Tab-separated table of C-alpha atoms in Angstrom:
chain	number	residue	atom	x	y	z
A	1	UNK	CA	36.832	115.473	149.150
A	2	UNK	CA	40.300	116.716	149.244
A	3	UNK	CA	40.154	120.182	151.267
A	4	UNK	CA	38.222	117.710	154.304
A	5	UNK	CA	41.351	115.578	154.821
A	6	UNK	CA	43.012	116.034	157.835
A	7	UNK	CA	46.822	116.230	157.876
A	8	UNK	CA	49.504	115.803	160.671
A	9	UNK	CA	53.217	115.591	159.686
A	10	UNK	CA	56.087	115.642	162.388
A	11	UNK	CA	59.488	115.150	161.887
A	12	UNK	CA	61.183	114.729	164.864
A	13	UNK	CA	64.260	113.943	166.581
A	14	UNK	CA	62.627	112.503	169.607
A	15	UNK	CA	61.361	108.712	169.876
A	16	UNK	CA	58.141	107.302	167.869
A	17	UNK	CA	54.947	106.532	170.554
A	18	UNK	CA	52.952	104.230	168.618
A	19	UNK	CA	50.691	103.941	171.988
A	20	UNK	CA	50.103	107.369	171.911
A	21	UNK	CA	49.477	107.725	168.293
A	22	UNK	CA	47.280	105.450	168.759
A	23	UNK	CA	45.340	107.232	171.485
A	24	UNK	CA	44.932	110.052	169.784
A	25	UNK	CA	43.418	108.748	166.845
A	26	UNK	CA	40.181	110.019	165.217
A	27	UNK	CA	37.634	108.554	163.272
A	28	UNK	CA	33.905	109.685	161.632
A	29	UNK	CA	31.394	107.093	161.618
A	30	UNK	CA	31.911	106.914	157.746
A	31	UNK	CA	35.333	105.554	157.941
A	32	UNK	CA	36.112	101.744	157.899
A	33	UNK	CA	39.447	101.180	157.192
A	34	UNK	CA	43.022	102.174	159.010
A	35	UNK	CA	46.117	101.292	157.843
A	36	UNK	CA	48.965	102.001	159.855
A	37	UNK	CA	53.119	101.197	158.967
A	38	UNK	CA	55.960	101.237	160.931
A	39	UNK	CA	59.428	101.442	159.537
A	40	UNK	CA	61.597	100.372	162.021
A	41	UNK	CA	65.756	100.504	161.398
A	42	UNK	CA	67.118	96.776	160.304
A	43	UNK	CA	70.437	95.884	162.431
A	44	UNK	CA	71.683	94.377	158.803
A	45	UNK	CA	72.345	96.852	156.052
A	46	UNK	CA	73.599	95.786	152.786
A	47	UNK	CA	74.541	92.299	154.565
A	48	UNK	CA	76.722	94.491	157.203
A	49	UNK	CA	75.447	94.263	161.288
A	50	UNK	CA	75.123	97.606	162.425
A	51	UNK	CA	74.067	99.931	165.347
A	52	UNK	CA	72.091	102.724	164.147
A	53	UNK	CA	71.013	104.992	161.487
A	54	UNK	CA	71.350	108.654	161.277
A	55	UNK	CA	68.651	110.216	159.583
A	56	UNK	CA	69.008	113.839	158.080
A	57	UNK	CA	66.455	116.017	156.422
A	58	UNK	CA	66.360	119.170	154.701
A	59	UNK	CA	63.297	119.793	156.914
A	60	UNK	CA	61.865	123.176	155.374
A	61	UNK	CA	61.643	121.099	151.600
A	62	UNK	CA	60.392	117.985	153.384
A	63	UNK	CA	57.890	119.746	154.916
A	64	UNK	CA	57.047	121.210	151.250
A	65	UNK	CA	57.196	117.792	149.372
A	66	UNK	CA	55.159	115.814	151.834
A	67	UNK	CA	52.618	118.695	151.793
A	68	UNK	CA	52.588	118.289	148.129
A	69	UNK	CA	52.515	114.224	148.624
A	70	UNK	CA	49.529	114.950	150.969
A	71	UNK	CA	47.744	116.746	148.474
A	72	UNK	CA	48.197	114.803	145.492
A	73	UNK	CA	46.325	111.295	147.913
A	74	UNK	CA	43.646	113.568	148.957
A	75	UNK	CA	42.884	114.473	144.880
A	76	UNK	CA	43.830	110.148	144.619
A	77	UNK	CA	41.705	108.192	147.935
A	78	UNK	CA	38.704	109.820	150.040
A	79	UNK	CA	40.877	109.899	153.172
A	80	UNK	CA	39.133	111.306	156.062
A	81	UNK	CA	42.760	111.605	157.939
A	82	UNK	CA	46.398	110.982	157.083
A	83	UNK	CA	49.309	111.052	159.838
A	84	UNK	CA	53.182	110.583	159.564
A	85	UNK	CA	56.217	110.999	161.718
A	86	UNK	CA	59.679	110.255	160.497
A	87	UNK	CA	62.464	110.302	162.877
A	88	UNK	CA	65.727	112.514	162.171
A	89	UNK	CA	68.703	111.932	163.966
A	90	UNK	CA	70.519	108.982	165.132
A	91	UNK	CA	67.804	105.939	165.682
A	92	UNK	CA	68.750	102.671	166.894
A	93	UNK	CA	68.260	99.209	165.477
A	94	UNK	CA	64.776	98.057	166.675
A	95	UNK	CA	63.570	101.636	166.869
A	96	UNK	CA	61.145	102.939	164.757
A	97	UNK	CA	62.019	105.877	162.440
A	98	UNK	CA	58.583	106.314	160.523
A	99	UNK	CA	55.521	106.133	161.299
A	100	UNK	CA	52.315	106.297	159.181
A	101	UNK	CA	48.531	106.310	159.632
A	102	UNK	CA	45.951	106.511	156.866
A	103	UNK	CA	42.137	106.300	158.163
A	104	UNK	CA	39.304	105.458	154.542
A	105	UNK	CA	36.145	104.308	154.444
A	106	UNK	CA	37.242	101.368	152.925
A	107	UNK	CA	40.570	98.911	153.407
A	108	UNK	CA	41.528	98.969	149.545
A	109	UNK	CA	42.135	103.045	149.341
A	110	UNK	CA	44.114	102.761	153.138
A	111	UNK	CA	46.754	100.068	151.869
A	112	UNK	CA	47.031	101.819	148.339
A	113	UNK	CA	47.434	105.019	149.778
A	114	UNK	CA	49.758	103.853	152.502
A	115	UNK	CA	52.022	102.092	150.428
A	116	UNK	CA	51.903	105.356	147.559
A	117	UNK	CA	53.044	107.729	150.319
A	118	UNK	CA	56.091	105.332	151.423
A	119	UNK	CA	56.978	104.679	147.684
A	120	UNK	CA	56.553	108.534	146.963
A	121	UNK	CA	58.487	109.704	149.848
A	122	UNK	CA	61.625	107.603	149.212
A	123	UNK	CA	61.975	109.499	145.791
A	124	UNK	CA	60.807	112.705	146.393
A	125	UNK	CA	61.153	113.296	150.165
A	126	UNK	CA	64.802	114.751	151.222
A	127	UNK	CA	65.789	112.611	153.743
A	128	UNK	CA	69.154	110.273	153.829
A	129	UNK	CA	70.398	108.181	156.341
A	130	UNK	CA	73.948	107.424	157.087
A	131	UNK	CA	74.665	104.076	158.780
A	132	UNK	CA	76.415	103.323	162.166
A	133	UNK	CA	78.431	100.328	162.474
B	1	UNK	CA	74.833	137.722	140.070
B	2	UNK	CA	74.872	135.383	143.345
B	3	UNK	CA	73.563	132.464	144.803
B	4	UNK	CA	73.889	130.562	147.389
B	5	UNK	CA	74.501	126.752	147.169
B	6	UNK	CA	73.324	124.074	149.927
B	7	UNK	CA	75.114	120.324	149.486
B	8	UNK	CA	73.275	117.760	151.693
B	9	UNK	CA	74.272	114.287	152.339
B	10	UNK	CA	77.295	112.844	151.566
B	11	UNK	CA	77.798	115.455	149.003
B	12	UNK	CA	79.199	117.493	151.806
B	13	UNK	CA	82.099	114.745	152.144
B	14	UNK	CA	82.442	115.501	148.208
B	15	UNK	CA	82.601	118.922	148.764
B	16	UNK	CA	84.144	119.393	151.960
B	17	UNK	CA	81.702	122.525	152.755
B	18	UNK	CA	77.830	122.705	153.471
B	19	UNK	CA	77.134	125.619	152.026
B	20	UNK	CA	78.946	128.144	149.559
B	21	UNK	CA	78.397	130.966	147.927
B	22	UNK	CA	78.266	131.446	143.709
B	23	UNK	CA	79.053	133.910	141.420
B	24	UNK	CA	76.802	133.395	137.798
B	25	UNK	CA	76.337	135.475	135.605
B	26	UNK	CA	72.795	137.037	134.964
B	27	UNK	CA	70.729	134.426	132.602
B	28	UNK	CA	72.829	131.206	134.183
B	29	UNK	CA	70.923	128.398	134.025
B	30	UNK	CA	71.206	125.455	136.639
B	31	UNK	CA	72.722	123.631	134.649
B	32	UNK	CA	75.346	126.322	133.937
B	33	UNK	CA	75.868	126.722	137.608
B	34	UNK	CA	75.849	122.513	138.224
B	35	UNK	CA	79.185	122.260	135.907
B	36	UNK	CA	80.429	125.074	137.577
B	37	UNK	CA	80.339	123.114	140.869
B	38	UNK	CA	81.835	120.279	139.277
B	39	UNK	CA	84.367	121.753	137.889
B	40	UNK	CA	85.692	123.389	141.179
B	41	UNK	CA	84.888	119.704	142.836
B	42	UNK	CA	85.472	116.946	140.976
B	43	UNK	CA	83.987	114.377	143.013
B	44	UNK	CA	81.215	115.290	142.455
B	45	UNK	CA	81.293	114.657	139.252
B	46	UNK	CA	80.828	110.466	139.399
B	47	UNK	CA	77.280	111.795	141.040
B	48	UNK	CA	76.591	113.448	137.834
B	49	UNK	CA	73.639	111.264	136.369
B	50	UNK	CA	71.913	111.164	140.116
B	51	UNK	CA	72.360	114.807	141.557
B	52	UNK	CA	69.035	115.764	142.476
B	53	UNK	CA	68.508	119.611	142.232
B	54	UNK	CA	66.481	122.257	143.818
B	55	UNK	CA	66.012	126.079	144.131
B	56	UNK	CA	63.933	127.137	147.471
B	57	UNK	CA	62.010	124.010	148.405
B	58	UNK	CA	60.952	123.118	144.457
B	59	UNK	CA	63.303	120.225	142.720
B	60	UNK	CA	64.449	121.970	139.280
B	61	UNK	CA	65.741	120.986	136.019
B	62	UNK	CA	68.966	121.779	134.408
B	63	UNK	CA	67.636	124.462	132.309
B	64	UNK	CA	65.796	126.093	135.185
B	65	UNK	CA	67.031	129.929	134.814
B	66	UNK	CA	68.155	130.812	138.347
B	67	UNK	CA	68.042	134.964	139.859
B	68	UNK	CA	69.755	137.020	142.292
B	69	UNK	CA	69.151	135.470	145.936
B	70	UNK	CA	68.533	132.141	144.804
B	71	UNK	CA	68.962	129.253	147.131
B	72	UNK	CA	70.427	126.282	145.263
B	73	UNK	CA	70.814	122.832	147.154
B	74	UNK	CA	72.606	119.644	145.512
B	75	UNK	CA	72.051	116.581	146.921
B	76	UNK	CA	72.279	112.879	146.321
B	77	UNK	CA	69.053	110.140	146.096
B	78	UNK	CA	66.902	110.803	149.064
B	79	UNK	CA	66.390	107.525	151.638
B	80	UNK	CA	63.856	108.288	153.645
B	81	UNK	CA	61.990	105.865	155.829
């Protein structure tokens, strides 16, 4: 199960494409379910209006711990395909700065393993963001 | 022996440097080499409890034994998404 899941991570400084996510999605006529999530940056932090977000990432140990993320859902969920993009950089409000696609043959493994990634990368996954007022 | 010490995040506020480089001596834990830092930079010492640590790409513990070469980064709670 776990060495057929496909993986795509990009972390990027330039501007999330749902639409063309989207087109390039791929599916096996086993698979049923995708969930897809997009984190897009609040103009209220913390009860304060604000601009942007600047995102920074110690990329090369990002890369590592969502690699090890990846792995850890594929031993979890029988995904046929998971896909995420986080933005780095400075991202303004109403702009998306994550972006995550999990295709399963069934909706109940998507949604868990969509919302175990999220939950997983906010503690493991070193990336911080510094507001802009 | 000596390493070389990455501060992400705000910790480079705390710091006032990215990166810097360590003298330890040969057996040093990360722990040992975590007071050290705190010592020579105070502020960082109200992060104490929270400091997330790492050698290479791997988070480590305290009592992880570092080695010639190593690359040590300090860093606060990650916030990604």
């Amino acid at each position: 199960m776990e060495c057929r899941m496909k993986k795509q991570l990009t972390i990027t400084t330039e501007t999330i494409n749902e639409t063309d996510l989207i087109a390039t999605r791929t599916m096996s006529v086993g698979m049923g379910a995708v969930v897809s999530f997009l984190g897009v940056v609040r103009g209220i932090e913390e009860g304060k209006a604000i601009s942007a977000i600047d995102y920074e990432a110690f990329e090369k140990m990002a890369q590592h711990q969502f690699n090890l993320l990846f792995e850890e859902m594929a031993k979890r969920w029988p995904i046929e395909s998971v896909r995420l993009v986080h933005r780095i950089g400075v991202v303004k409000i109403n702009e998306p700065s994550l972006w995550v696609e999990i295709v399963t043959p069934h909706r109940g493994e998507a949604f868990a393993a969509c919302q175990w990634l999220i939950d997983e990368m906010k503690r493991v996954v070193p990336i911080w963001k510094k507001t802009i007022d | 022996m000596l390493v070389t010490v990455h501060f992400y995040s705000y910790f480079r506020e705390l710091t006032g440097c990215g990166e810097i480089n360590e003298t330890l001596h040969s057996g040093d834990t990360l722990g040992v080499l975590h007071d050290q830092l705190m010592a020579r930079f105070p502020r960082l010492v109200t992060m104490r409890k929270s400091t997330l640590l790492a050698v290479g790409v791997e988070y480590q513990t305290r009592d992880y034994v570092l080695r010639d070469g190593d690359e040590v980064s300090l860093f606060p709670p990650v916030q990604g998404g």
